[in-house]
XYZ file of N, CA and C in Angstrom:
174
model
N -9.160 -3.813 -12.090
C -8.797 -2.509 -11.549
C -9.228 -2.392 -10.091
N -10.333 -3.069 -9.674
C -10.725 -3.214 -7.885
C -9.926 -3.639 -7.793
N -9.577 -4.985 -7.976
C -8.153 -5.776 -7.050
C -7.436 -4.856 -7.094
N -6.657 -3.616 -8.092
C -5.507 -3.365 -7.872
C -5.757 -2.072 -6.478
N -6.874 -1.844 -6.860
C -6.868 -0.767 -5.686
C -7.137 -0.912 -4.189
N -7.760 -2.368 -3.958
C -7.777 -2.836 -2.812
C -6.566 -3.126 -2.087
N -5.404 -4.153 -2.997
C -4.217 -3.979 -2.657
C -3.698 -2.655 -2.392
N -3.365 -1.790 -3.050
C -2.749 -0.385 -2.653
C -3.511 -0.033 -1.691
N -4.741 0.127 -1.448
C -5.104 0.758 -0.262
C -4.402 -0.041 1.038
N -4.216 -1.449 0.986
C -3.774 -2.313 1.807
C -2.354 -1.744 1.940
N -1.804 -1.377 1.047
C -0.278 -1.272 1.526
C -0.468 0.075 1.541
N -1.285 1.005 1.509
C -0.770 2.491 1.834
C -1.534 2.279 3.111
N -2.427 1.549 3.891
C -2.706 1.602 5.717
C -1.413 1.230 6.377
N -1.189 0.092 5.851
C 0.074 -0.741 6.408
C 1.059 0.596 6.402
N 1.579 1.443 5.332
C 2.886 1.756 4.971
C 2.424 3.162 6.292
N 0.922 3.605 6.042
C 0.747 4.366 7.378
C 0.746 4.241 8.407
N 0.191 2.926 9.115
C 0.201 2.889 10.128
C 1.850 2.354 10.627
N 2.634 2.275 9.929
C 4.496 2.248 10.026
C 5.179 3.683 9.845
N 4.462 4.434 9.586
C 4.802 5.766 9.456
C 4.226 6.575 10.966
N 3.254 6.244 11.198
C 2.573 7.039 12.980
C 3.236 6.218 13.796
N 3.646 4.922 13.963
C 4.399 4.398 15.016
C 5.696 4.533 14.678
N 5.991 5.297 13.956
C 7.529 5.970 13.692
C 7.732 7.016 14.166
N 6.606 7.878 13.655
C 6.455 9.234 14.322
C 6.428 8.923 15.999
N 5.659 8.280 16.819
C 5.349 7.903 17.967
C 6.575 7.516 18.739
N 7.599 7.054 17.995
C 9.096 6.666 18.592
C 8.530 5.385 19.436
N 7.450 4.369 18.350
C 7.380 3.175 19.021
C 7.936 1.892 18.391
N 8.484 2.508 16.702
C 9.389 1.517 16.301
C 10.438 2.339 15.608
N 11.571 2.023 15.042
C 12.515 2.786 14.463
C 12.257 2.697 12.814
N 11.208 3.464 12.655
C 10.885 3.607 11.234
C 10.897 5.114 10.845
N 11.674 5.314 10.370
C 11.975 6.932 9.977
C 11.772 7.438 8.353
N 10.316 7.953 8.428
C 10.032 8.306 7.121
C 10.929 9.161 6.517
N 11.439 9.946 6.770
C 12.540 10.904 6.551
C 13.722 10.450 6.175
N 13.993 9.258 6.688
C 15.487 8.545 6.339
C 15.130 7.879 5.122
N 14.438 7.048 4.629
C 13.775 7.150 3.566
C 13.349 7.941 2.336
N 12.652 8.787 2.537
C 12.137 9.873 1.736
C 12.913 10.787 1.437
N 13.459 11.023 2.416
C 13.662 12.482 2.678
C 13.144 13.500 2.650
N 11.739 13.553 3.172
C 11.521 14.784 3.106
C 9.806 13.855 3.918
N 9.216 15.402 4.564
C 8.412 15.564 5.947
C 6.922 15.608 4.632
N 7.201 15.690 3.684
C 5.829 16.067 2.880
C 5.092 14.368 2.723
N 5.645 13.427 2.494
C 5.296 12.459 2.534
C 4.011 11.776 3.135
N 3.742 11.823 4.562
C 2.357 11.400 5.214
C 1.379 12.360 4.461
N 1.374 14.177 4.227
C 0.530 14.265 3.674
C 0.028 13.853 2.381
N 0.845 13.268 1.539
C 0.593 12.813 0.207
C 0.163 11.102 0.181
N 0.415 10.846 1.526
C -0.356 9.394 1.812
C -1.001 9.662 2.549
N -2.180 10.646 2.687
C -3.495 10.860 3.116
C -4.202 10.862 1.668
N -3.602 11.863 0.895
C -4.353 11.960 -0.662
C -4.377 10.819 -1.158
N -3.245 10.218 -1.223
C -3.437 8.990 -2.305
C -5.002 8.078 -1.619
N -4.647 8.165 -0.341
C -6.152 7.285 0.343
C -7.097 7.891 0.118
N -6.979 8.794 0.115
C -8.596 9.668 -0.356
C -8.739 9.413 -1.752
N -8.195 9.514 -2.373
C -8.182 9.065 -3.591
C -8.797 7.943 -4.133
N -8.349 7.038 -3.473
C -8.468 5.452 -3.355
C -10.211 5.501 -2.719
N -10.578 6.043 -1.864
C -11.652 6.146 -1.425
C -13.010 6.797 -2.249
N -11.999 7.717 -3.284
C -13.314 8.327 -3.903
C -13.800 7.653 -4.907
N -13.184 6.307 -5.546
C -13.595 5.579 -6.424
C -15.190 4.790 -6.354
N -15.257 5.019 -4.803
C -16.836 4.519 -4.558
C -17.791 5.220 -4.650
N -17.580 6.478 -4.643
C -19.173 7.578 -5.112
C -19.181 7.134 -6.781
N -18.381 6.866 -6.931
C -18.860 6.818 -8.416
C -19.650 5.491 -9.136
N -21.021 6.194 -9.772
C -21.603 5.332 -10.452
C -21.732 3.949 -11.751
């Protein structure tokens, strides 16, 4: 279950940091053309937080 979450965290930085240089108009990556819809980056902040809170725990 670590491996799987190390991977996902790996591809939800990656899939973010392709989402802010989209937003930035520094590559032609359009979350919106995709998704459709603008709610998206905030729900790939949660999922990382998410992913992050697995370490307070004992």
């Amino acid at each position: 279950m670590k491996n799987l979450k190390n991977v996902m965290g790996a591809f939800l930085i990656i899939f973010g940091v392709l989402c802010i240089l989209g937003d930035l108009n520094v590559i032609t990556f359009n979350v919106e053309k995709y998704f459709q819809t603008e709610l998206f980056v905030p729900m790939l902040i949660l999922m990382m937080s998410y992913l992050d809170s697995g370490k307070d725990k004992v």
